[in-house]
Amino acid sequence: MRIIGILLIIVGIVGLILGGFMLGDIGIAAMIGATSGLLSGIGFIISAKRINN
């Protein structure tokens, strides 16, 4: 689960950067998708820590 979380965080950060380069509504949609991926990755890492404890 930790690997999935790390990959989601990486994809989220890259998506935020690329969304900043895009113009108009497509950039906003890309940033929203990247934010959800970033938050999902953080959730996966938090849940992995709680499962291990």
Short mmCIF file of N, CA and C in Angstrom, two decimals:
data_model
loop_
_atom_site.label_atom_id
_atom_site.label_comp_id
_atom_site.label_asym_id
_atom_site.label_seq_id
_atom_site.Cartn_x
_atom_site.Cartn_y
_atom_site.Cartn_z
N MET A 1 0.82 -1.20 0.00
CA MET A 1 0.00 0.00 0.00
C MET A 1 0.86 1.26 0.00
N ARG A 2 2.00 1.15 0.62
CA ARG A 2 2.87 2.33 0.69
C ARG A 2 3.40 2.71 -0.70
N ILE A 3 3.68 1.71 -1.52
CA ILE A 3 4.18 1.98 -2.87
C ILE A 3 3.10 2.66 -3.70
N ILE A 4 1.86 2.20 -3.57
CA ILE A 4 0.75 2.83 -4.29
C ILE A 4 0.59 4.28 -3.85
N GLY A 5 0.71 4.53 -2.55
CA GLY A 5 0.60 5.89 -2.05
C GLY A 5 1.69 6.80 -2.58
N ILE A 6 2.90 6.30 -2.64
CA ILE A 6 4.01 7.10 -3.15
C ILE A 6 3.82 7.40 -4.63
N LEU A 7 3.37 6.40 -5.39
CA LEU A 7 3.13 6.61 -6.82
C LEU A 7 2.01 7.62 -7.04
N LEU A 8 0.96 7.56 -6.24
CA LEU A 8 -0.13 8.52 -6.37
C LEU A 8 0.33 9.93 -6.04
N ILE A 9 1.18 10.08 -5.05
CA ILE A 9 1.70 11.40 -4.71
C ILE A 9 2.56 11.95 -5.85
N ILE A 10 3.39 11.10 -6.44
CA ILE A 10 4.23 11.54 -7.55
C ILE A 10 3.37 11.97 -8.74
N VAL A 11 2.36 11.16 -9.06
CA VAL A 11 1.47 11.51 -10.17
C VAL A 11 0.71 12.79 -9.87
N GLY A 12 0.31 12.99 -8.61
CA GLY A 12 -0.39 14.20 -8.24
C GLY A 12 0.47 15.45 -8.37
N ILE A 13 1.72 15.36 -7.97
CA ILE A 13 2.61 16.51 -8.07
C ILE A 13 2.89 16.84 -9.54
N VAL A 14 3.16 15.81 -10.34
CA VAL A 14 3.40 16.03 -11.76
C VAL A 14 2.15 16.60 -12.43
N GLY A 15 0.98 16.11 -12.05
CA GLY A 15 -0.26 16.61 -12.61
C GLY A 15 -0.52 18.06 -12.25
N LEU A 16 -0.17 18.46 -11.04
CA LEU A 16 -0.32 19.87 -10.65
C LEU A 16 0.60 20.77 -11.47
N ILE A 17 1.82 20.29 -11.69
CA ILE A 17 2.76 21.09 -12.48
C ILE A 17 2.28 21.21 -13.92
N LEU A 18 1.86 20.09 -14.51
CA LEU A 18 1.39 20.13 -15.89
C LEU A 18 0.08 20.89 -16.02
N GLY A 19 -0.77 20.83 -15.01
CA GLY A 19 -2.01 21.59 -15.03
C GLY A 19 -1.77 23.08 -15.00
N GLY A 20 -0.67 23.49 -14.39
CA GLY A 20 -0.31 24.90 -14.39
C GLY A 20 0.10 25.41 -15.76
N PHE A 21 0.61 24.52 -16.60
CA PHE A 21 1.02 24.91 -17.95
C PHE A 21 -0.15 24.95 -18.93
N MET A 22 -1.23 24.23 -18.60
CA MET A 22 -2.36 24.14 -19.52
C MET A 22 -3.22 25.40 -19.43
N LEU A 23 -3.95 25.67 -20.48
CA LEU A 23 -4.77 26.87 -20.53
C LEU A 23 -6.25 26.53 -20.37
N GLY A 24 -6.98 27.41 -19.73
CA GLY A 24 -8.43 27.32 -19.66
C GLY A 24 -8.95 26.23 -18.75
N ASP A 25 -10.10 25.70 -19.16
CA ASP A 25 -10.81 24.72 -18.34
C ASP A 25 -10.05 23.40 -18.23
N ILE A 26 -9.30 23.07 -19.25
CA ILE A 26 -8.56 21.80 -19.22
C ILE A 26 -7.51 21.83 -18.12
N GLY A 27 -6.86 22.97 -17.92
CA GLY A 27 -5.88 23.10 -16.85
C GLY A 27 -6.51 22.97 -15.48
N ILE A 28 -7.69 23.56 -15.31
CA ILE A 28 -8.39 23.46 -14.03
C ILE A 28 -8.80 22.01 -13.76
N ALA A 29 -9.30 21.34 -14.79
CA ALA A 29 -9.69 19.93 -14.63
C ALA A 29 -8.48 19.05 -14.32
N ALA A 30 -7.36 19.33 -14.95
CA ALA A 30 -6.14 18.55 -14.67
C ALA A 30 -5.68 18.78 -13.24
N MET A 31 -5.78 20.01 -12.76
CA MET A 31 -5.36 20.30 -11.39
C MET A 31 -6.30 19.67 -10.36
N ILE A 32 -7.59 19.61 -10.68
CA ILE A 32 -8.53 18.96 -9.77
C ILE A 32 -8.24 17.46 -9.71
N GLY A 33 -8.00 16.84 -10.86
CA GLY A 33 -7.65 15.42 -10.89
C GLY A 33 -6.35 15.13 -10.17
N ALA A 34 -5.38 16.01 -10.32
CA ALA A 34 -4.09 15.82 -9.65
C ALA A 34 -4.24 15.98 -8.14
N THR A 35 -5.09 16.90 -7.72
CA THR A 35 -5.32 17.09 -6.28
C THR A 35 -5.97 15.86 -5.67
N SER A 36 -6.92 15.27 -6.38
CA SER A 36 -7.55 14.06 -5.85
C SER A 36 -6.56 12.90 -5.79
N GLY A 37 -5.67 12.79 -6.77
CA GLY A 37 -4.63 11.77 -6.71
C GLY A 37 -3.67 11.99 -5.56
N LEU A 38 -3.33 13.24 -5.32
CA LEU A 38 -2.43 13.58 -4.22
C LEU A 38 -3.06 13.24 -2.88
N LEU A 39 -4.31 13.59 -2.70
CA LEU A 39 -5.00 13.29 -1.44
C LEU A 39 -5.20 11.79 -1.25
N SER A 40 -5.44 11.07 -2.34
CA SER A 40 -5.58 9.61 -2.25
C SER A 40 -4.26 8.98 -1.84
N GLY A 41 -3.16 9.48 -2.38
CA GLY A 41 -1.85 8.97 -2.00
C GLY A 41 -1.54 9.20 -0.54
N ILE A 42 -1.89 10.36 -0.04
CA ILE A 42 -1.69 10.65 1.39
C ILE A 42 -2.54 9.72 2.24
N GLY A 43 -3.79 9.48 1.79
CA GLY A 43 -4.66 8.55 2.51
C GLY A 43 -4.12 7.14 2.54
N PHE A 44 -3.55 6.69 1.42
CA PHE A 44 -2.96 5.35 1.38
C PHE A 44 -1.79 5.23 2.34
N ILE A 45 -0.97 6.25 2.41
CA ILE A 45 0.19 6.19 3.31
C ILE A 45 -0.25 6.21 4.78
N ILE A 46 -1.24 7.04 5.10
CA ILE A 46 -1.74 7.09 6.47
C ILE A 46 -2.36 5.75 6.87
N SER A 47 -3.14 5.16 5.96
CA SER A 47 -3.77 3.87 6.28
C SER A 47 -2.72 2.77 6.40
N ALA A 48 -1.66 2.83 5.62
CA ALA A 48 -0.60 1.82 5.72
C ALA A 48 0.09 1.91 7.07
N LYS A 49 0.29 3.12 7.56
CA LYS A 49 0.91 3.28 8.89
C LYS A 49 0.01 2.73 9.98
N ARG A 50 -1.30 2.96 9.86
CA ARG A 50 -2.23 2.48 10.89
C ARG A 50 -2.37 0.96 10.85
N ILE A 51 -2.30 0.37 9.68
CA ILE A 51 -2.39 -1.09 9.58
C ILE A 51 -1.16 -1.75 10.19
N ASN A 52 0.02 -1.15 9.98
CA ASN A 52 1.26 -1.73 10.50
C ASN A 52 1.33 -1.62 12.02
N ASN A 53 0.65 -0.63 12.60
CA ASN A 53 0.68 -0.48 14.06
C ASN A 53 -0.38 -1.33 14.65
#
